[in-house]
Structures are given as structure tokens and as C-alpha cells.
mmCIF file of C-alpha atoms and ligand atoms in Angstrom:
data_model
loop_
_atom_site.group_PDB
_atom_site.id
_atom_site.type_symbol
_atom_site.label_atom_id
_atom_site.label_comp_id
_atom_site.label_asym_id
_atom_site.label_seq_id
_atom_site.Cartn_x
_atom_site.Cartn_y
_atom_site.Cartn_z
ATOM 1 C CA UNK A 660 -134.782 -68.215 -139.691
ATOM 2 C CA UNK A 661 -133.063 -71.198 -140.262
ATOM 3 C CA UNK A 662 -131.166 -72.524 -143.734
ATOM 4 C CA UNK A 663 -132.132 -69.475 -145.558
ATOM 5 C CA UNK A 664 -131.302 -69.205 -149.098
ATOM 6 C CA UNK A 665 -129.971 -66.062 -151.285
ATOM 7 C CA UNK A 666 -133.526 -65.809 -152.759
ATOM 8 C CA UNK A 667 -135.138 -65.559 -149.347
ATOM 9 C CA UNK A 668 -132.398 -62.962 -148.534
ATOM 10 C CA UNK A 669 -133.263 -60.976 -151.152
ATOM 11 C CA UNK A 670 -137.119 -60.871 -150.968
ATOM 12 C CA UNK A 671 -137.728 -60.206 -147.088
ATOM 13 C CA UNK A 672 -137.323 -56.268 -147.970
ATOM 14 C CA UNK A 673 -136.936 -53.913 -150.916
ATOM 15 C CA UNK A 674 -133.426 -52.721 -149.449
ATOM 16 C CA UNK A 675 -131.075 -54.787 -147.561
ATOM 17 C CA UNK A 676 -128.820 -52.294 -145.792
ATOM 18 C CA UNK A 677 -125.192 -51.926 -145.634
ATOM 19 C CA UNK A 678 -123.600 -51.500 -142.212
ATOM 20 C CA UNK A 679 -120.784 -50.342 -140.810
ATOM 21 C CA UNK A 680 -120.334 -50.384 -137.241
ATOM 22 C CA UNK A 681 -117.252 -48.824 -135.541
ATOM 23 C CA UNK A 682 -118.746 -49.306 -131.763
ATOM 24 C CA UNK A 683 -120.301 -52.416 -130.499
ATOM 25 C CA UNK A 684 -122.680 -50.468 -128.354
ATOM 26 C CA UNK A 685 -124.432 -49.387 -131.128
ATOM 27 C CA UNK A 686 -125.117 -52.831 -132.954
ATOM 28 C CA UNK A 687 -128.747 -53.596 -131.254
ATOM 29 C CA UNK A 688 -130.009 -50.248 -130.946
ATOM 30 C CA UNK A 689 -129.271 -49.797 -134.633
ATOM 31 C CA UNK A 690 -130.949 -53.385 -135.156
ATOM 32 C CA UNK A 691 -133.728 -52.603 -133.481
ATOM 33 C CA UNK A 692 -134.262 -49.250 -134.802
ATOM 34 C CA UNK A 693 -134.178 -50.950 -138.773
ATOM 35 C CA UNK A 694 -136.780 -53.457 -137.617
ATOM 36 C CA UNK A 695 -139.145 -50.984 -135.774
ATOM 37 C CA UNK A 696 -139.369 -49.349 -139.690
ATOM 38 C CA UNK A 697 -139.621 -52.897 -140.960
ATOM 39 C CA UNK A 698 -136.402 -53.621 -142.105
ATOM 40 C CA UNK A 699 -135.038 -56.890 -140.362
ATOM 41 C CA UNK A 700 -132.395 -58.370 -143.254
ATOM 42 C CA UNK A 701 -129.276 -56.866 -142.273
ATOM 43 C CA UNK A 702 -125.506 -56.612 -143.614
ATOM 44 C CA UNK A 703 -123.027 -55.749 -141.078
ATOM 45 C CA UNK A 704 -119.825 -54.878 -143.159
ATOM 46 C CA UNK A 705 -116.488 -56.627 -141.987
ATOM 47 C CA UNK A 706 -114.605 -53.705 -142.282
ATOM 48 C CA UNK A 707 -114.202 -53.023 -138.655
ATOM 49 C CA UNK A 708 -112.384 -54.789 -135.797
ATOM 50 C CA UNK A 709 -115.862 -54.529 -133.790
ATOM 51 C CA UNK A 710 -118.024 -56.052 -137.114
ATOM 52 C CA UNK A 711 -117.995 -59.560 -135.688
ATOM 53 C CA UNK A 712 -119.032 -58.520 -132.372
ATOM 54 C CA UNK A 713 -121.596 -56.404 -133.370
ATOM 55 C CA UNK A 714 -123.170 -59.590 -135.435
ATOM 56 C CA UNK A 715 -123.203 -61.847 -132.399
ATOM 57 C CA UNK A 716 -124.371 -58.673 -130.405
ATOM 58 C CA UNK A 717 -127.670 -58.414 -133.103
ATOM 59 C CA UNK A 718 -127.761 -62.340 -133.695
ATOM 60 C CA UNK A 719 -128.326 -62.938 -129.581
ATOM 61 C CA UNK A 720 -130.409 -59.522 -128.180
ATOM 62 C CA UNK A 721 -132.239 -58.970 -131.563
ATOM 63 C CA UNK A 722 -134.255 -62.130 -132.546
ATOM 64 C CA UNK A 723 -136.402 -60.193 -135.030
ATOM 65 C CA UNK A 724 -133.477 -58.959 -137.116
ATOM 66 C CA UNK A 725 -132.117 -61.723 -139.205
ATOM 67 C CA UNK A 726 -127.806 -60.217 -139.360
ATOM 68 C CA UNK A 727 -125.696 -61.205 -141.722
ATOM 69 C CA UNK A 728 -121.973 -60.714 -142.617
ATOM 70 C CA UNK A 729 -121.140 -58.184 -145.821
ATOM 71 C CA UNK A 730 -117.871 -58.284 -147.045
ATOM 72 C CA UNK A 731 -117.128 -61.403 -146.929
ATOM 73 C CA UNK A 732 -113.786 -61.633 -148.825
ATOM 74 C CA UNK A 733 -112.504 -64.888 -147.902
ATOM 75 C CA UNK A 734 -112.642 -68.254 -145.919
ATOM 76 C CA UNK A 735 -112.160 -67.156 -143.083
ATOM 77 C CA UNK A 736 -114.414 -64.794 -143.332
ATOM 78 C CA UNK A 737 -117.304 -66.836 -144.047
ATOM 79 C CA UNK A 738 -116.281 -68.867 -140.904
ATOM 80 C CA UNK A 739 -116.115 -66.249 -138.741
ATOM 81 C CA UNK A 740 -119.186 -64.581 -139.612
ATOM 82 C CA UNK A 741 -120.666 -68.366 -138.968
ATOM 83 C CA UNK A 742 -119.068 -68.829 -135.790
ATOM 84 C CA UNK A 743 -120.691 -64.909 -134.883
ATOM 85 C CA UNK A 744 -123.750 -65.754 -135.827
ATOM 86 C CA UNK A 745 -124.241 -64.381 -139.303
ATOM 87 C CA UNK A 746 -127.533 -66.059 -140.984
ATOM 88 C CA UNK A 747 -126.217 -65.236 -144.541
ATOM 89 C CA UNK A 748 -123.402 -63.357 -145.994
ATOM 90 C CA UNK A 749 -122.434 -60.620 -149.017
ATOM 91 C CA UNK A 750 -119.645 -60.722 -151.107
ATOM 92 C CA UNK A 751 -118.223 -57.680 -152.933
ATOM 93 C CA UNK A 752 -116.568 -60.023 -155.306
ATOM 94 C CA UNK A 753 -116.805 -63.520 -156.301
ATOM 95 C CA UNK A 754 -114.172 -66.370 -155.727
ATOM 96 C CA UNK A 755 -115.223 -70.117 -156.052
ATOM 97 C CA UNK A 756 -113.216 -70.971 -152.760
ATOM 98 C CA UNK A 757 -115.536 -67.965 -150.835
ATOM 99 C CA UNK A 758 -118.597 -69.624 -152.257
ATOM 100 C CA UNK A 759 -117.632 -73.284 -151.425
ATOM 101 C CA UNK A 760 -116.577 -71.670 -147.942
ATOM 102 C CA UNK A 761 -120.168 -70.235 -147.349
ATOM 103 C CA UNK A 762 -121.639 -73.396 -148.361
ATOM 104 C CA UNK A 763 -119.458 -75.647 -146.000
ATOM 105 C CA UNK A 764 -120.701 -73.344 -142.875
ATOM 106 C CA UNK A 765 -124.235 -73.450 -143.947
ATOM 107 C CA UNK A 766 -123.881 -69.389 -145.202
ATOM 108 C CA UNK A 767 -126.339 -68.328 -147.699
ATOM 109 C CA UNK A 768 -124.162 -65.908 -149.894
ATOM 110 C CA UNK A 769 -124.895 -63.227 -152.299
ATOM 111 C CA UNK A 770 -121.851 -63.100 -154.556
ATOM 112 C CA UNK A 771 -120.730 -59.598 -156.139
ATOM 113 C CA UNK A 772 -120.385 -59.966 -160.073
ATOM 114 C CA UNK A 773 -119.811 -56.905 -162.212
ATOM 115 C CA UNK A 774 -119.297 -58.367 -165.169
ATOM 116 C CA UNK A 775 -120.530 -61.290 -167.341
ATOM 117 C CA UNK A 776 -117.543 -63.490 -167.216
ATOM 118 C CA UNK A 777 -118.024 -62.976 -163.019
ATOM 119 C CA UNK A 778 -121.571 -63.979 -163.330
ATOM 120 C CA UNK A 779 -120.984 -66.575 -165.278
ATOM 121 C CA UNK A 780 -118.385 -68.563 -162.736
ATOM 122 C CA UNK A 781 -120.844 -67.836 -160.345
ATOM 123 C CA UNK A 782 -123.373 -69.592 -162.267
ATOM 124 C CA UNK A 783 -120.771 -72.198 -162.958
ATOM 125 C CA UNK A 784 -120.353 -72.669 -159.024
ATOM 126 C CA UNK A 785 -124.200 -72.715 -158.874
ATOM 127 C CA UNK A 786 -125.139 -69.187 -157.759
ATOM 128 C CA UNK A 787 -128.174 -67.130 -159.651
ATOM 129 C CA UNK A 788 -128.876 -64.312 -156.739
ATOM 130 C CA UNK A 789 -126.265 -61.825 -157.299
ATOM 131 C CA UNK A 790 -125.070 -58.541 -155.860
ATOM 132 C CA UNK A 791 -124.300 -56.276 -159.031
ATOM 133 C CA UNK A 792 -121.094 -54.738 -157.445
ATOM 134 C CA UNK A 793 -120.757 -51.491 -158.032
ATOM 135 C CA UNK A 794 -124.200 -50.945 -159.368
ATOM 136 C CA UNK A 795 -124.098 -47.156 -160.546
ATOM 137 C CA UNK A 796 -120.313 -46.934 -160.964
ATOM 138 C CA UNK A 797 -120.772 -49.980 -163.419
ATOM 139 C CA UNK A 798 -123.628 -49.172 -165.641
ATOM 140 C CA UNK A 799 -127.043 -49.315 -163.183
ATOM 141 C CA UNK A 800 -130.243 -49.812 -164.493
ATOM 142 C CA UNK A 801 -128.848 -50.259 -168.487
ATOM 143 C CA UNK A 802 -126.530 -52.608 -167.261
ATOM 144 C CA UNK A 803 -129.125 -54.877 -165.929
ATOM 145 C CA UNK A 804 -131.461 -54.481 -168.849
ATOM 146 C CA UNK A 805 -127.995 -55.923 -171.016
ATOM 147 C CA UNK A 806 -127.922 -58.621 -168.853
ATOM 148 C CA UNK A 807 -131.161 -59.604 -168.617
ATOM 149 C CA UNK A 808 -130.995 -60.732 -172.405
ATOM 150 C CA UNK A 809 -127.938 -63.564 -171.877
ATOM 151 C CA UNK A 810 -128.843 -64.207 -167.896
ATOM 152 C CA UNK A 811 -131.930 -64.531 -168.416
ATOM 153 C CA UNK A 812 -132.032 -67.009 -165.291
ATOM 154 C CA UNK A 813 -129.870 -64.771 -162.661
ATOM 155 C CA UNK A 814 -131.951 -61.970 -160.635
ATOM 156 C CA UNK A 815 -129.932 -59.224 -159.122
ATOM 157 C CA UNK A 816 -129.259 -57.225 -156.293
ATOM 158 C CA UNK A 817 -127.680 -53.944 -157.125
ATOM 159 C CA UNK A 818 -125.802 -52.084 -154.603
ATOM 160 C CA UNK A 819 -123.123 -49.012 -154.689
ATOM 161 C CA UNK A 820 -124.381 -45.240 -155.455
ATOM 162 C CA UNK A 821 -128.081 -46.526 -154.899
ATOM 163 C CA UNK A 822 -130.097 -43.730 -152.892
ATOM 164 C CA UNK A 823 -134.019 -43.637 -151.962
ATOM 165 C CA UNK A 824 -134.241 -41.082 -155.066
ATOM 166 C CA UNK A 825 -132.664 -43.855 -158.075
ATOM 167 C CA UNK A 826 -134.378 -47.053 -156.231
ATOM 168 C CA UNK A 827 -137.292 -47.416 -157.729
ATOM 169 C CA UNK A 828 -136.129 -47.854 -161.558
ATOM 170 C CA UNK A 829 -133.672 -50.078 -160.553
ATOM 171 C CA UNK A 830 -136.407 -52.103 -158.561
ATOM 172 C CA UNK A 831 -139.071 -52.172 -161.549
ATOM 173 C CA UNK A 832 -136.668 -53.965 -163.569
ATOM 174 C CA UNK A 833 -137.780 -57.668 -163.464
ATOM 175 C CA UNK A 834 -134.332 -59.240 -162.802
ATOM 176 C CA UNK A 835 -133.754 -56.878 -159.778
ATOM 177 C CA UNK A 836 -135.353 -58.350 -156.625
ATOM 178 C CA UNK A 837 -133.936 -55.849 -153.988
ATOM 179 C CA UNK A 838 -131.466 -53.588 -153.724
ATOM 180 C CA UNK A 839 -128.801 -52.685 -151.053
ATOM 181 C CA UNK A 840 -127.559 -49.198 -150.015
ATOM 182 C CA UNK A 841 -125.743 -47.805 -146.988
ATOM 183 C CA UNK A 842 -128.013 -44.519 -146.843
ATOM 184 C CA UNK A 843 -130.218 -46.322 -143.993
ATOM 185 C CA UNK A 844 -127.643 -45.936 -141.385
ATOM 186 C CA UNK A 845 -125.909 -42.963 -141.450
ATOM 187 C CA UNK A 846 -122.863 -42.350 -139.475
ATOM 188 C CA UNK A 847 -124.022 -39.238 -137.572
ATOM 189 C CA UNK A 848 -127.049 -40.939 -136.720
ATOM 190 C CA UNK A 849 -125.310 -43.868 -135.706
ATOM 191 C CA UNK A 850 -123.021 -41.155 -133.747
ATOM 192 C CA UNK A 851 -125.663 -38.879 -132.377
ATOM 193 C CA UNK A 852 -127.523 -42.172 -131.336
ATOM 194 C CA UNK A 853 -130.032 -40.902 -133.671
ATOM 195 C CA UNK A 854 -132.540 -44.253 -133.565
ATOM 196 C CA UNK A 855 -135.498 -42.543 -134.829
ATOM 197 C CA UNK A 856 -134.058 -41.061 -137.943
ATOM 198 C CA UNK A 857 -132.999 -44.621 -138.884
ATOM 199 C CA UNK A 858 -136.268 -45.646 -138.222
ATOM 200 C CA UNK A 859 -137.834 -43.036 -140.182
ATOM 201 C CA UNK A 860 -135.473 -43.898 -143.153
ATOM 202 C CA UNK A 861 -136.217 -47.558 -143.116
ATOM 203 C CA UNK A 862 -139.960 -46.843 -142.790
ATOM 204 C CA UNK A 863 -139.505 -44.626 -146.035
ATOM 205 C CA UNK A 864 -137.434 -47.864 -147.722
ATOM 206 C CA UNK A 865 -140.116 -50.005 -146.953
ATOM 207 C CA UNK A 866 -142.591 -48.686 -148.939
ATOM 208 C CA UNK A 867 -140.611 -48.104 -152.184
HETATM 209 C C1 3PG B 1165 -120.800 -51.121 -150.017
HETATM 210 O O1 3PG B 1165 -120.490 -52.296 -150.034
HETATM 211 O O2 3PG B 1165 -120.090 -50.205 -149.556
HETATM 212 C C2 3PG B 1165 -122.112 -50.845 -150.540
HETATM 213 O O3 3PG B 1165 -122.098 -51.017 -151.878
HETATM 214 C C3 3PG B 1165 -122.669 -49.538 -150.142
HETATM 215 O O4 3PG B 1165 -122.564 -48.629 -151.144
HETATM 216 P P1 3PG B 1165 -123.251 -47.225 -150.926
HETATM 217 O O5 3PG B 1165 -122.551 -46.587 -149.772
HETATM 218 O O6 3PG B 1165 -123.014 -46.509 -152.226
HETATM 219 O O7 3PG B 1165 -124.698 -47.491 -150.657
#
């Protein structure tokens, strides 16, 4: 897909998942196992030495995925996950330089806010799809219905301590448009090369 926007991000799926990939080799099986259960947005975390290969991996041999880079922490960052192949990008945090980064390389980003002063320099630096960062830890679903009052305007992606079990109140809240969780790809499956239980679990996402 080409110049994709946050909002696009955000409504391909109810879940985008979070990924973290320690071994390259498993980068398109994993990517095709998520889009055989319907799932094709994906975050591959940069918290690896092999993240950025695994991106490029998914971006060439896996043309129905659409990969992007999760977190995205700085400029660099953003170009690299660019340069990999990365379609959009996640940020755990917000920084105006990290959003003016993403924007220079043509990088949809979903910034991390957790508070209202964070959301609001994103919405000074022209951002309204944002990753609530860390959703449960931080106050969930009563959290968002606070916010929804002030920002009004800004429709959320929660992520952190979401599970298959809590998803569905967060996603019946009208400024919630996805969520994003790490359950998906667990690391024995990703170990034990365990494709069809990641299929199975994104099949089972896709119909929250
Ligand atoms: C993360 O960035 O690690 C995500 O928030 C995933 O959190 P989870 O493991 O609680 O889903």
C-alpha cells in the first residue's frame, strides 16, 4: 500500500500485533502465518539486532503483509525502518523531532502518549491517531473514557497488558479504533516454529 496514513493503519484490523523477532528466519513464516488468519498490519519491534532485517525480509517475500517498524525511538530509527522497508512505524513515546523524522521519510507514525500534556504536543505537531502507551498499566478503558471528554478529536490505539479476554471493552469505546498486543506471536511458537497456532490466534483476533 502506498502513502498510508495512521488512520488507515489503524483500521485494516482490530489488533495490530507487536513483534519481536530474535531470528531472521522466522520473519516470513511468522508474516505469512498472521495473514493466513487475516491479520496483515504488522509491528516488528526494534528491539533486536535482526528487527531491521526481518522488516526487509517481510517487506520483499510477503507482499500481502503490510510491516512496519515499532519502537521507533528516534531519527534514525525512522530512517532505518524506511530504508528496510517499513510502510509505517510505532512509537512508544512521542518526541516532535521522531514525528518530523517519520514525516521526512514518508513514515506514517502512531505516536505513544500516556498522558494529556503528551497528546496534546502530538496534536500540536499534527498527530490525532495515537498509541495509548501503556494502556492497562496507565488507566485502560477509564482512561480513554477521561479523554474522550477534552480529545474529543484524537482516536486511540491502546496497547500494553491488552489480551484477547480485555479487548473487546477497550474496542467498543468510540475513540478506540484498534488495539495492539504482543499475545499473537508468542515466543515458543515463534521457537517451536509453531505457524498454525499463530494462525489460529490471529483468526480468533479477527473476529473480536
Ligand atoms: C509493547 O510495546 O511491548 C507492547 O505494548 C506490547 O505489550 P504487551 O506485551 O503487553 O501486549
Amino acid at each position: 500500500m502506498k502513502n498510508l496514513t495512521a488512520l488507515q493503519v489503524m483500521q485494516d484490523a482490530p489488533v495490530i500485533p507487536v513483534i519481536v523477532l530474535n531470528d531472521l528466519a522466522h520473519a516470513v513464516p511468522m508474516a505469512r502465518a498472521l495473514v493466513a488468519g487475516g491479520i496483515r498490519m504488522l509491528e516488528v519491534t526494534l528491539r533486536t539486532p535482526q528487527a531491521l532485517a526481518c522488516i526487509e525480509a517481510i517487506a520483499r517475500d510477503v507482499p500481502e503483509a503490510v510491516v512496519g517498524a515499532g519502537t521507533v525511538r528516534s531519527r534514525a530509527d525512522a530512517q532505518a525502518a524506511a530504508m528496510a522497508g517499513a510502510q509505517f512505524a510505532v512509537s512508544p513515546g512521542f518526541t516532535p523531532a521522531v514525528g518530523q523524522a517519520c514525516r521526512d521519510v514518508g513514515l506514517a507514525l502512531l505516536p505513544g502518549v500516556a498522558t494529556g500534556s503528551e497528546i496534546m504536543q502530538a496534536l500540536e505537531s499534527g498527530f490525532t491517531e495515537l498509541k495509548f502507551f501503556p494502556a492497562l498499566q496507565a488507566g485502560g478503558a477509564a482512561m480513554l473514557k477521561a479523554w474522550s471528554g477534552p480529545f474529543f478529536d484524537v482516536r486511540f490505539c491502546p496497547t500494553g497488558g491488552v489480551t484477547l479476554q480485555n479487548a473487546p471493552d477497550l474496542l467498543a469505546l468510540p475513540n478506540v479504533l484498534c488495539v495492539g498486543g504482543s499475545w499473537l506471536v508468542p515466543f515458543d511458537a515463534l521457537a517451536q516454529g509453531d505457524w498454525a497456532r499463530i494462525t489460529e490466534l490471529a483468526r480468533a483476533t479477527k473476529n473480536l
